[in-house]
Amino acid sequence: MKTIIQNINIINPDNEIKTNQNVLIKNNKIEEISSSKIKTQAEIIDGEDNYLLPGFIDCHSHIFAKGFYKQENMSNPLGIHFYNAVPHAMQTINAGVTTIRDCGSADLSFKLAQQRKLFTAPKIHLSITPLVMTGGHFDLFLPSGWDMEIIYPGFPKGRCDGVEEVLKKTREVKRAGADFIKVMASGGVLTTNTSPEYPQFNKKELKTIVNEANNSNMKVSAHCHSLKGMNNCIDAGFSSIEHGTFIDRKTSVKMKENNVTLIPTLLVHHYLAKNGFPIWDSYAHEKTRKLKEIVKVHKQNIQTAYEEGVNILMGTDSGVIPHGHNLEELKYLVSIGMSETEAIASGTVKAAEFLGYDNLGLVKDNYIADLIIVNSNPLDDINVLTDNNNVLKVIQDGILVK
């Protein structure tokens, strides 16, 4: 199968715009880029002098999730948990995101369904379910005695304590098909009786998880707002910190020295602060109180991390908030000091490198043809990418999916 995109302007991070280009896609790869007309039999897409970019990678998503409301877990049949992923996937594609890194909720079924083209969906890197200590963030055992954690065959319970239990749980998550390990290393906003500034798991437990993951060459990621928690994870050998709310300059330097990536998910806090939690959420007041404290300091602290040269990638925490707003994260990355080019790179080529690709995230010969066409130049105004109506077409593996 061959496709030619004609009359298109190509945007790659750290390169000048190439105007009036023609791009030949063969099967799932970019075969040729030329300013001259490409003469071969192929399906033609008229670029109409619009802009071609790599498809985006959301490095922190929850594709099955729809707010993580315990009440819905309790009232819905399990099948709804899976069916939710179908519209969520399409919303994500329509936003211009062709790959996601799922930080908890999706299982191997989604990855296989996407690979078999059972429905249109972003490619996925799985963590299956996060590891959480008893009483920690996302321990969903309620004071009533009800345990609201979703479990089923192939999706193990994440709760574990002590060296032996975290070792076994890491192996269970690996067995379930995880591509990386996610650990709740601090309290969070969405779970009652935890607080974001406090660390979770001890250093021995964290190191045990990393050692077991390293046996399979897997990265380990930490949900972590807590400064002490971040330092514990850096010392243990984690690959990334998600959120990083209370990071300071000293810890930023330490992250850079140890090649630890930061995925700040700035969008989610702003979205929830603006839109709030459902009125029927029994814990909405407590969550809102914690959230207000986080929003105050998050942007300033992430700006410090950026100034110190920490590797920062685009991630949204979609699933906590509605899906399809993914590229709104880019405007918040620009607000901490990134250039438009840097923000785009954080969600394309740099994200691809973090996931282990050497042929994704650029519009380039022999690269995977995951691409988007937008109607204006986002290097002039990053907000172009925040409106899904401006994302005219999405191509995944050489196939037009929007």
mmCIF file of C-alpha atoms in Angstrom:
data_model
loop_
_atom_site.group_PDB
_atom_site.id
_atom_site.type_symbol
_atom_site.label_atom_id
_atom_site.label_comp_id
_atom_site.label_asym_id
_atom_site.label_seq_id
_atom_site.Cartn_x
_atom_site.Cartn_y
_atom_site.Cartn_z
ATOM 1 C CA MET A 1 0.000 0.000 0.000
ATOM 2 C CA LYS A 2 1.351 3.412 -1.025
ATOM 3 C CA THR A 3 0.150 6.895 -0.115
ATOM 4 C CA ILE A 4 1.500 10.268 -1.172
ATOM 5 C CA ILE A 5 0.854 13.429 0.814
ATOM 6 C CA GLN A 6 1.289 16.299 -1.644
ATOM 7 C CA ASN A 7 1.817 20.021 -1.126
ATOM 8 C CA ILE A 8 2.531 19.916 2.595
ATOM 9 C CA ASN A 9 4.802 21.882 4.944
ATOM 10 C CA ILE A 10 6.829 19.650 7.262
ATOM 11 C CA ILE A 11 7.528 20.545 10.887
ATOM 12 C CA ASN A 12 10.156 18.584 12.803
ATOM 13 C CA PRO A 13 11.506 19.739 16.178
ATOM 14 C CA ASP A 14 14.845 21.570 15.848
ATOM 15 C CA ASN A 15 14.610 21.795 12.046
ATOM 16 C CA GLU A 16 13.478 24.589 9.783
ATOM 17 C CA ILE A 17 10.074 24.108 8.185
ATOM 18 C CA LYS A 18 10.323 22.381 4.815
ATOM 19 C CA THR A 19 7.743 23.976 2.556
ATOM 20 C CA ASN A 20 5.867 22.521 -0.414
ATOM 21 C CA GLN A 21 6.964 18.929 0.174
ATOM 22 C CA ASN A 22 5.687 15.564 -1.024
ATOM 23 C CA VAL A 23 5.807 12.532 1.255
ATOM 24 C CA LEU A 24 5.640 8.946 0.032
ATOM 25 C CA ILE A 25 4.415 6.391 2.556
ATOM 26 C CA LYS A 26 4.822 2.697 1.777
ATOM 27 C CA ASN A 27 3.065 0.303 4.123
ATOM 28 C CA ASN A 28 3.762 1.763 7.588
ATOM 29 C CA LYS A 29 6.952 3.731 6.848
ATOM 30 C CA ILE A 30 7.933 7.003 5.238
ATOM 31 C CA GLU A 31 9.829 5.973 2.122
ATOM 32 C CA GLU A 32 10.649 9.307 0.485
ATOM 33 C CA ILE A 33 10.374 13.052 1.110
ATOM 34 C CA SER A 34 10.870 15.318 -1.879
ATOM 35 C CA SER A 35 10.222 18.855 -3.056
ATOM 36 C CA SER A 36 9.612 17.375 -6.508
ATOM 37 C CA LYS A 37 6.549 15.454 -7.584
ATOM 38 C CA ILE A 38 6.847 11.757 -6.695
ATOM 39 C CA LYS A 39 5.916 9.618 -9.683
ATOM 40 C CA THR A 40 4.422 6.320 -8.562
ATOM 41 C CA GLN A 41 1.000 4.737 -8.343
ATOM 42 C CA ALA A 42 -0.386 5.679 -4.924
ATOM 43 C CA GLU A 43 -3.387 7.022 -3.070
ATOM 44 C CA ILE A 44 -3.110 10.810 -2.990
ATOM 45 C CA ILE A 45 -3.763 13.052 0.020
ATOM 46 C CA ASP A 46 -3.754 16.734 -0.880
ATOM 47 C CA GLY A 47 -1.981 18.547 1.945
ATOM 48 C CA GLU A 48 -3.432 21.860 0.739
ATOM 49 C CA ASP A 49 -0.401 23.780 2.032
ATOM 50 C CA ASN A 50 -1.155 22.730 5.615
ATOM 51 C CA TYR A 51 1.382 21.450 8.163
ATOM 52 C CA LEU A 52 2.605 17.886 8.699
ATOM 53 C CA LEU A 53 3.934 16.847 12.121
ATOM 54 C CA PRO A 54 4.766 13.553 13.810
ATOM 55 C CA GLY A 55 1.869 11.966 15.671
ATOM 56 C CA PHE A 56 2.017 12.831 19.360
ATOM 57 C CA ILE A 57 2.830 10.507 22.247
ATOM 58 C CA ASP A 58 1.007 11.034 25.537
ATOM 59 C CA CYS A 59 3.389 9.689 28.156
ATOM 60 C CA HIS A 60 0.814 9.554 30.967
ATOM 61 C CA SER A 61 -2.697 8.388 30.187
ATOM 62 C CA HIS A 62 -5.357 6.033 31.581
ATOM 63 C CA ILE A 63 -7.285 4.900 28.522
ATOM 64 C CA PHE A 64 -9.864 2.728 30.346
ATOM 65 C CA ALA A 65 -10.553 5.301 33.051
ATOM 66 C CA LYS A 66 -13.446 7.734 33.234
ATOM 67 C CA GLY A 67 -12.638 9.763 36.331
ATOM 68 C CA PHE A 68 -11.710 6.909 38.698
ATOM 69 C CA TYR A 69 -14.991 7.256 40.554
ATOM 70 C CA LYS A 70 -15.492 4.487 43.097
ATOM 71 C CA GLN A 71 -19.252 4.763 42.760
ATOM 72 C CA GLU A 72 -19.024 3.785 39.091
ATOM 73 C CA ASN A 73 -16.725 0.875 39.910
ATOM 74 C CA MET A 74 -19.361 -0.369 42.314
ATOM 75 C CA SER A 75 -22.444 0.074 40.112
ATOM 76 C CA ASN A 76 -21.219 -0.820 36.614
ATOM 77 C CA PRO A 77 -20.750 -4.338 35.242
ATOM 78 C CA LEU A 78 -17.096 -5.108 34.524
ATOM 79 C CA GLY A 79 -17.671 -4.993 30.771
ATOM 80 C CA ILE A 80 -18.249 -1.232 30.897
ATOM 81 C CA HIS A 81 -14.650 -0.878 32.055
ATOM 82 C CA PHE A 82 -13.543 -2.261 28.670
ATOM 83 C CA TYR A 83 -16.169 -0.625 26.456
ATOM 84 C CA ASN A 84 -15.243 2.810 27.813
ATOM 85 C CA ALA A 85 -11.872 2.413 26.117
ATOM 86 C CA VAL A 86 -13.395 2.468 22.614
ATOM 87 C CA PRO A 87 -14.674 6.086 22.632
ATOM 88 C CA HIS A 88 -11.707 7.152 24.759
ATOM 89 C CA ALA A 89 -9.368 5.765 22.089
ATOM 90 C CA MET A 90 -11.133 7.647 19.306
ATOM 91 C CA GLN A 91 -11.105 10.880 21.305
ATOM 92 C CA THR A 92 -7.356 10.448 21.792
ATOM 93 C CA ILE A 93 -6.732 9.802 18.090
ATOM 94 C CA ASN A 94 -8.857 12.819 17.141
ATOM 95 C CA ALA A 95 -6.654 14.989 19.351
ATOM 96 C CA GLY A 96 -3.588 13.967 17.318
ATOM 97 C CA VAL A 97 -2.160 11.365 19.694
ATOM 98 C CA THR A 98 -1.112 8.130 17.980
ATOM 99 C CA THR A 99 0.698 6.454 20.912
ATOM 100 C CA ILE A 100 0.057 6.458 24.656
ATOM 101 C CA ARG A 101 1.915 5.275 27.699
ATOM 102 C CA ASP A 102 -0.808 3.992 30.002
ATOM 103 C CA CYS A 103 0.018 4.515 33.666
ATOM 104 C CA GLY A 104 -2.627 2.189 35.066
ATOM 105 C CA SER A 105 -6.058 0.772 34.208
ATOM 106 C CA ALA A 106 -5.534 -0.770 30.759
ATOM 107 C CA ASP A 107 -4.637 -4.420 30.313
ATOM 108 C CA LEU A 108 -3.169 -6.573 27.555
ATOM 109 C CA SER A 109 -6.551 -6.847 25.815
ATOM 110 C CA PHE A 110 -6.355 -3.220 24.650
ATOM 111 C CA LYS A 111 -2.871 -3.658 23.230
ATOM 112 C CA LEU A 112 -3.895 -6.777 21.324
ATOM 113 C CA ALA A 113 -7.124 -5.166 20.085
ATOM 114 C CA GLN A 114 -5.193 -2.169 18.753
ATOM 115 C CA GLN A 115 -2.608 -4.377 17.052
ATOM 116 C CA ARG A 116 -5.386 -6.443 15.448
ATOM 117 C CA LYS A 117 -7.197 -3.239 14.358
ATOM 118 C CA LEU A 118 -10.426 -4.235 16.120
ATOM 119 C CA PHE A 119 -11.108 -0.528 16.599
ATOM 120 C CA THR A 120 -9.246 2.723 16.002
ATOM 121 C CA ALA A 121 -6.933 3.372 18.926
ATOM 122 C CA PRO A 122 -3.524 4.739 19.838
ATOM 123 C CA LYS A 123 -0.680 2.284 20.216
ATOM 124 C CA ILE A 124 -0.059 1.579 23.875
ATOM 125 C CA HIS A 125 2.750 0.947 26.345
ATOM 126 C CA LEU A 126 1.278 -0.792 29.378
ATOM 127 C CA SER A 127 1.917 -0.668 33.103
ATOM 128 C CA ILE A 128 -1.230 -2.776 33.785
ATOM 129 C CA THR A 129 -1.841 -1.755 37.411
ATOM 130 C CA PRO A 130 0.252 0.412 39.746
ATOM 131 C CA LEU A 131 1.949 -1.046 42.806
ATOM 132 C CA VAL A 132 0.476 0.578 45.925
ATOM 133 C CA MET A 133 1.211 0.079 49.608
ATOM 134 C CA THR A 134 -1.513 -0.614 52.145
ATOM 135 C CA GLY A 135 -3.153 2.713 52.960
ATOM 136 C CA GLY A 136 -1.369 4.406 50.079
ATOM 137 C CA HIS A 137 -2.514 6.285 47.005
ATOM 138 C CA PHE A 138 -4.979 4.075 45.117
ATOM 139 C CA ASP A 139 -5.444 1.609 47.908
ATOM 140 C CA LEU A 140 -9.197 1.650 47.337
ATOM 141 C CA PHE A 141 -10.167 -0.240 50.478
ATOM 142 C CA LEU A 142 -12.771 2.019 52.098
ATOM 143 C CA PRO A 143 -13.552 2.572 55.801
ATOM 144 C CA SER A 144 -16.843 0.764 55.156
ATOM 145 C CA GLY A 145 -14.901 -2.438 54.466
ATOM 146 C CA TRP A 146 -15.646 -2.374 50.732
ATOM 147 C CA ASP A 147 -12.631 -2.813 48.445
ATOM 148 C CA MET A 148 -13.270 -0.786 45.267
ATOM 149 C CA GLU A 149 -10.185 -1.931 43.330
ATOM 150 C CA ILE A 150 -11.071 -3.526 39.990
ATOM 151 C CA ILE A 151 -9.472 -6.933 39.562
ATOM 152 C CA TYR A 152 -10.033 -9.810 37.179
ATOM 153 C CA PRO A 153 -7.930 -12.568 35.571
ATOM 154 C CA GLY A 154 -4.964 -10.942 33.841
ATOM 155 C CA PHE A 155 -5.279 -7.800 35.948
ATOM 156 C CA PRO A 156 -3.698 -8.398 39.364
ATOM 157 C CA LYS A 157 -4.440 -6.410 42.505
ATOM 158 C CA GLY A 158 -1.749 -3.780 43.035
ATOM 159 C CA ARG A 159 -1.587 -3.685 46.848
ATOM 160 C CA CYS A 160 1.664 -4.996 48.346
ATOM 161 C CA ASP A 161 3.954 -4.435 51.350
ATOM 162 C CA GLY A 162 7.478 -5.474 52.249
ATOM 163 C CA VAL A 163 10.315 -6.764 50.105
ATOM 164 C CA GLU A 164 8.819 -10.199 49.406
ATOM 165 C CA GLU A 165 5.390 -8.889 48.459
ATOM 166 C CA VAL A 166 6.632 -6.104 46.160
ATOM 167 C CA LEU A 167 8.937 -8.607 44.454
ATOM 168 C CA LYS A 168 6.071 -11.000 43.799
ATOM 169 C CA LYS A 169 3.723 -8.195 42.729
ATOM 170 C CA THR A 170 6.277 -6.851 40.248
ATOM 171 C CA ARG A 171 6.513 -10.326 38.754
ATOM 172 C CA GLU A 172 2.723 -10.632 38.598
ATOM 173 C CA VAL A 173 2.439 -7.328 36.726
ATOM 174 C CA LYS A 174 5.187 -8.418 34.341
ATOM 175 C CA ARG A 175 3.357 -11.693 33.771
ATOM 176 C CA ALA A 176 0.180 -9.757 32.947
ATOM 177 C CA GLY A 177 1.961 -8.105 29.997
ATOM 178 C CA ALA A 178 3.368 -4.845 31.365
ATOM 179 C CA ASP A 179 5.902 -2.894 29.311
ATOM 180 C CA PHE A 180 7.005 -0.905 32.371
ATOM 181 C CA ILE A 181 6.305 -0.852 36.121
ATOM 182 C CA LYS A 182 4.328 1.944 37.765
ATOM 183 C CA VAL A 183 4.652 2.603 41.503
ATOM 184 C CA MET A 184 2.612 4.915 43.722
ATOM 185 C CA ALA A 185 5.527 6.497 45.605
ATOM 186 C CA SER A 186 3.600 9.286 47.309
ATOM 187 C CA GLY A 187 0.098 10.224 48.345
ATOM 188 C CA GLY A 188 -2.215 11.806 45.815
ATOM 189 C CA VAL A 189 -5.270 13.941 45.241
ATOM 190 C CA LEU A 190 -7.810 11.292 44.289
ATOM 191 C CA THR A 191 -7.388 8.933 47.255
ATOM 192 C CA THR A 192 -8.740 9.743 50.701
ATOM 193 C CA ASN A 193 -6.521 9.427 53.768
ATOM 194 C CA THR A 194 -3.353 10.108 51.759
ATOM 195 C CA SER A 195 -1.554 13.395 51.247
ATOM 196 C CA PRO A 196 0.600 14.313 48.219
ATOM 197 C CA GLU A 197 3.554 15.580 50.251
ATOM 198 C CA TYR A 198 4.211 12.243 51.996
ATOM 199 C CA PRO A 199 6.401 9.478 50.518
ATOM 200 C CA GLN A 200 5.165 5.894 50.188
ATOM 201 C CA PHE A 201 7.083 2.584 50.155
ATOM 202 C CA ASN A 202 10.494 2.459 51.795
ATOM 203 C CA LYS A 203 13.852 2.441 50.027
ATOM 204 C CA LYS A 204 14.296 -1.323 50.263
ATOM 205 C CA GLU A 205 10.900 -1.915 48.687
ATOM 206 C CA LEU A 206 11.586 0.596 45.907
ATOM 207 C CA LYS A 207 15.016 -0.880 45.151
ATOM 208 C CA THR A 208 13.564 -4.384 45.056
ATOM 209 C CA ILE A 209 11.028 -3.297 42.435
ATOM 210 C CA VAL A 210 13.742 -1.679 40.299
ATOM 211 C CA ASN A 211 16.061 -4.684 40.531
ATOM 212 C CA GLU A 212 13.303 -7.042 39.406
ATOM 213 C CA ALA A 213 12.285 -4.734 36.553
ATOM 214 C CA ASN A 214 15.914 -4.404 35.451
ATOM 215 C CA ASN A 215 16.078 -8.172 35.046
ATOM 216 C CA SER A 216 13.707 -7.704 32.097
ATOM 217 C CA ASN A 217 15.188 -4.377 30.944
ATOM 218 C CA MET A 218 12.020 -2.570 32.025
ATOM 219 C CA LYS A 219 11.734 1.011 33.191
ATOM 220 C CA VAL A 220 10.109 1.907 36.516
ATOM 221 C CA SER A 221 7.906 4.976 36.879
ATOM 222 C CA ALA A 222 6.803 6.740 40.064
ATOM 223 C CA HIS A 223 3.597 8.607 40.708
ATOM 224 C CA CYS A 224 5.193 11.091 43.072
ATOM 225 C CA HIS A 225 4.351 14.566 44.350
ATOM 226 C CA SER A 226 6.515 14.278 47.488
ATOM 227 C CA LEU A 227 10.036 15.725 47.540
ATOM 228 C CA LYS A 228 11.322 12.973 49.836
ATOM 229 C CA GLY A 229 9.519 10.385 47.730
ATOM 230 C CA MET A 230 11.223 11.677 44.578
ATOM 231 C CA ASN A 231 14.640 11.432 46.181
ATOM 232 C CA ASN A 232 13.886 7.901 47.373
ATOM 233 C CA CYS A 233 12.951 6.927 43.815
ATOM 234 C CA ILE A 234 15.998 8.571 42.258
ATOM 235 C CA ASP A 235 18.228 6.712 44.724
ATOM 236 C CA ALA A 236 16.438 3.444 43.915
ATOM 237 C CA GLY A 237 17.063 3.824 40.178
ATOM 238 C CA PHE A 238 13.649 4.847 38.821
ATOM 239 C CA SER A 239 13.476 6.010 35.191
ATOM 240 C CA SER A 240 10.752 8.638 35.543
ATOM 241 C CA ILE A 241 8.807 10.746 37.997
ATOM 242 C CA GLU A 242 5.173 11.511 37.178
ATOM 243 C CA HIS A 243 3.738 14.842 38.420
ATOM 244 C CA GLY A 244 6.756 15.976 40.497
ATOM 245 C CA THR A 245 4.722 18.680 42.205
ATOM 246 C CA PHE A 246 7.045 19.564 45.094
ATOM 247 C CA ILE A 247 10.333 19.210 43.211
ATOM 248 C CA ASP A 248 13.014 21.752 44.145
ATOM 249 C CA ARG A 249 16.252 22.909 42.534
ATOM 250 C CA LYS A 250 18.505 20.461 44.367
ATOM 251 C CA THR A 251 16.341 17.497 43.421
ATOM 252 C CA SER A 252 16.127 18.769 39.840
ATOM 253 C CA VAL A 253 19.921 18.725 39.610
ATOM 254 C CA LYS A 254 19.931 15.216 41.062
ATOM 255 C CA MET A 255 17.349 14.061 38.513
ATOM 256 C CA LYS A 256 19.409 15.382 35.633
ATOM 257 C CA GLU A 257 22.610 13.811 36.969
ATOM 258 C CA ASN A 258 20.847 10.438 37.244
ATOM 259 C CA ASN A 259 19.065 10.696 33.872
ATOM 260 C CA VAL A 260 15.590 10.588 35.441
ATOM 261 C CA THR A 261 12.786 11.929 33.267
ATOM 262 C CA LEU A 262 9.977 14.152 34.562
ATOM 263 C CA ILE A 263 6.409 13.963 33.232
ATOM 264 C CA PRO A 264 4.677 16.837 35.032
ATOM 265 C CA THR A 265 1.040 16.436 33.827
ATOM 266 C CA LEU A 266 0.315 20.129 34.321
ATOM 267 C CA LEU A 267 -3.000 20.003 32.483
ATOM 268 C CA VAL A 268 -4.808 17.691 34.899
ATOM 269 C CA HIS A 269 -4.486 19.968 37.920
ATOM 270 C CA HIS A 270 -5.575 23.046 35.991
ATOM 271 C CA TYR A 271 -8.533 21.206 34.461
ATOM 272 C CA LEU A 272 -9.757 19.863 37.806
ATOM 273 C CA ALA A 273 -9.220 23.195 39.557
ATOM 274 C CA LYS A 274 -11.375 24.867 36.911
ATOM 275 C CA ASN A 275 -14.066 22.192 36.492
ATOM 276 C CA GLY A 276 -14.095 20.513 39.896
ATOM 277 C CA PHE A 277 -15.293 17.041 40.847
ATOM 278 C CA PRO A 278 -18.832 15.633 40.426
ATOM 279 C CA ILE A 279 -21.259 16.881 43.052
ATOM 280 C CA TRP A 280 -22.111 13.311 43.987
ATOM 281 C CA ASP A 281 -18.469 12.518 44.827
ATOM 282 C CA SER A 282 -18.507 12.090 48.615
ATOM 283 C CA TYR A 283 -14.864 13.169 48.847
ATOM 284 C CA ALA A 284 -15.028 16.148 46.448
ATOM 285 C CA HIS A 285 -14.364 18.719 49.196
ATOM 286 C CA GLU A 286 -11.253 16.911 50.457
ATOM 287 C CA LYS A 287 -9.914 16.447 46.922
ATOM 288 C CA THR A 288 -10.507 20.107 46.044
ATOM 289 C CA ARG A 289 -8.673 21.273 49.171
ATOM 290 C CA LYS A 290 -5.607 19.170 48.288
ATOM 291 C CA LEU A 291 -5.755 20.242 44.659
ATOM 292 C CA LYS A 292 -5.696 23.962 45.490
ATOM 293 C CA GLU A 293 -2.438 23.479 47.406
ATOM 294 C CA ILE A 294 -0.900 21.607 44.485
ATOM 295 C CA VAL A 295 -1.856 24.111 41.791
ATOM 296 C CA LYS A 296 -0.209 26.918 43.795
ATOM 297 C CA VAL A 297 3.260 25.419 43.591
ATOM 298 C CA HIS A 298 3.261 22.978 40.671
ATOM 299 C CA LYS A 299 3.973 25.359 37.782
ATOM 300 C CA GLN A 300 6.724 27.225 39.638
ATOM 301 C CA ASN A 301 8.481 24.028 40.681
ATOM 302 C CA ILE A 302 8.315 22.457 37.217
ATOM 303 C CA GLN A 303 9.751 25.671 35.828
ATOM 304 C CA THR A 304 12.700 25.193 38.182
ATOM 305 C CA ALA A 305 13.181 21.639 36.882
ATOM 306 C CA TYR A 306 13.134 22.931 33.302
ATOM 307 C CA GLU A 307 15.711 25.602 34.133
ATOM 308 C CA GLU A 308 18.002 22.890 35.543
ATOM 309 C CA GLY A 309 17.802 20.863 32.336
ATOM 310 C CA VAL A 310 15.638 17.948 33.513
ATOM 311 C CA ASN A 311 14.290 15.881 30.611
ATOM 312 C CA ILE A 312 10.571 16.771 30.540
ATOM 313 C CA LEU A 313 8.014 14.882 28.454
ATOM 314 C CA MET A 314 4.361 15.506 27.580
ATOM 315 C CA GLY A 315 1.805 13.601 29.647
ATOM 316 C CA THR A 316 -1.754 14.524 30.548
ATOM 317 C CA ASP A 317 -3.249 12.108 33.103
ATOM 318 C CA SER A 318 -6.211 11.703 30.741
ATOM 319 C CA GLY A 319 -8.730 9.399 32.340
ATOM 320 C CA VAL A 320 -8.572 11.432 35.514
ATOM 321 C CA ILE A 321 -9.940 14.169 33.255
ATOM 322 C CA PRO A 322 -11.917 13.575 30.042
ATOM 323 C CA HIS A 323 -9.997 12.155 27.093
ATOM 324 C CA GLY A 324 -9.324 14.202 23.972
ATOM 325 C CA HIS A 325 -7.755 17.277 25.598
ATOM 326 C CA ASN A 326 -4.259 15.823 25.291
ATOM 327 C CA LEU A 327 -2.434 18.515 23.343
ATOM 328 C CA GLU A 328 -3.632 21.205 25.749
ATOM 329 C CA GLU A 329 -0.676 20.038 27.866
ATOM 330 C CA LEU A 330 1.619 21.742 25.358
ATOM 331 C CA LYS A 331 0.433 25.254 26.258
ATOM 332 C CA TYR A 332 1.292 24.606 29.912
ATOM 333 C CA LEU A 333 4.751 23.362 28.931
ATOM 334 C CA VAL A 334 5.257 26.588 26.979
ATOM 335 C CA SER A 335 4.085 28.520 30.053
ATOM 336 C CA ILE A 336 7.016 27.149 32.119
ATOM 337 C CA GLY A 337 9.516 28.467 29.572
ATOM 338 C CA MET A 338 9.698 25.865 26.822
ATOM 339 C CA SER A 339 9.744 27.098 23.262
ATOM 340 C CA GLU A 340 7.043 25.783 20.925
ATOM 341 C CA THR A 341 9.684 23.567 19.332
ATOM 342 C CA GLU A 342 10.722 22.118 22.698
ATOM 343 C CA ALA A 343 7.113 21.468 23.691
ATOM 344 C CA ILE A 344 6.426 19.641 20.427
ATOM 345 C CA ALA A 345 9.627 17.600 20.854
ATOM 346 C CA SER A 346 8.539 16.608 24.383
ATOM 347 C CA GLY A 347 5.498 14.885 22.889
ATOM 348 C CA THR A 348 7.140 13.464 19.757
ATOM 349 C CA VAL A 349 10.793 12.610 19.221
ATOM 350 C CA LYS A 350 11.901 12.878 22.868
ATOM 351 C CA ALA A 351 8.930 10.804 24.022
ATOM 352 C CA ALA A 352 9.704 8.220 21.341
ATOM 353 C CA GLU A 353 13.313 7.987 22.505
ATOM 354 C CA PHE A 354 12.158 7.478 26.090
ATOM 355 C CA LEU A 355 9.928 4.601 24.965
ATOM 356 C CA GLY A 356 12.868 3.004 23.168
ATOM 357 C CA TYR A 357 12.094 3.898 19.543
ATOM 358 C CA ASP A 358 14.752 5.046 17.100
ATOM 359 C CA ASN A 359 12.324 5.352 14.163
ATOM 360 C CA LEU A 360 9.350 7.281 15.577
ATOM 361 C CA GLY A 361 8.582 10.886 16.423
ATOM 362 C CA LEU A 362 9.914 12.620 13.310
ATOM 363 C CA VAL A 363 8.748 13.135 9.725
ATOM 364 C CA LYS A 364 11.788 11.439 8.238
ATOM 365 C CA ASP A 365 12.780 8.731 5.772
ATOM 366 C CA ASN A 366 12.420 5.182 7.174
ATOM 367 C CA TYR A 367 10.466 6.423 10.186
ATOM 368 C CA ILE A 368 7.090 4.974 11.158
ATOM 369 C CA ALA A 369 4.297 6.879 9.411
ATOM 370 C CA ASP A 370 2.438 8.138 12.490
ATOM 371 C CA LEU A 371 1.596 11.664 11.376
ATOM 372 C CA ILE A 372 -0.873 14.512 11.796
ATOM 373 C CA ILE A 373 -1.903 17.347 9.483
ATOM 374 C CA VAL A 374 -2.891 20.649 11.090
ATOM 375 C CA ASN A 375 -4.274 23.794 9.474
ATOM 376 C CA SER A 376 -1.881 26.377 10.968
ATOM 377 C CA ASN A 377 1.728 26.643 12.075
ATOM 378 C CA PRO A 378 2.003 25.683 15.785
ATOM 379 C CA LEU A 379 5.504 27.164 15.953
ATOM 380 C CA ASP A 380 3.857 30.566 15.693
ATOM 381 C CA ASP A 381 1.180 29.704 18.270
ATOM 382 C CA ILE A 382 1.147 26.418 20.210
ATOM 383 C CA ASN A 383 -2.567 26.906 20.882
ATOM 384 C CA VAL A 384 -3.234 25.736 17.330
ATOM 385 C CA LEU A 385 -2.692 22.194 18.619
ATOM 386 C CA THR A 386 -5.043 22.568 21.579
ATOM 387 C CA ASP A 387 -8.143 22.687 19.347
ATOM 388 C CA ASN A 388 -8.944 19.266 17.876
ATOM 389 C CA ASN A 389 -10.744 20.935 14.975
ATOM 390 C CA ASN A 390 -7.348 22.174 13.790
ATOM 391 C CA VAL A 391 -6.085 18.581 13.580
ATOM 392 C CA LEU A 392 -7.406 17.855 10.097
ATOM 393 C CA LYS A 393 -6.017 14.370 9.547
ATOM 394 C CA VAL A 394 -4.316 11.656 11.599
ATOM 395 C CA ILE A 395 -2.292 8.877 9.996
ATOM 396 C CA GLN A 396 -1.204 5.830 11.977
ATOM 397 C CA ASP A 397 1.088 3.196 10.479
ATOM 398 C CA GLY A 398 0.439 4.782 7.090
ATOM 399 C CA ILE A 399 -3.360 4.446 7.405
ATOM 400 C CA LEU A 400 -5.691 7.438 7.549
ATOM 401 C CA VAL A 401 -7.582 7.135 10.854
ATOM 402 C CA LYS A 402 -9.021 10.662 11.059
#
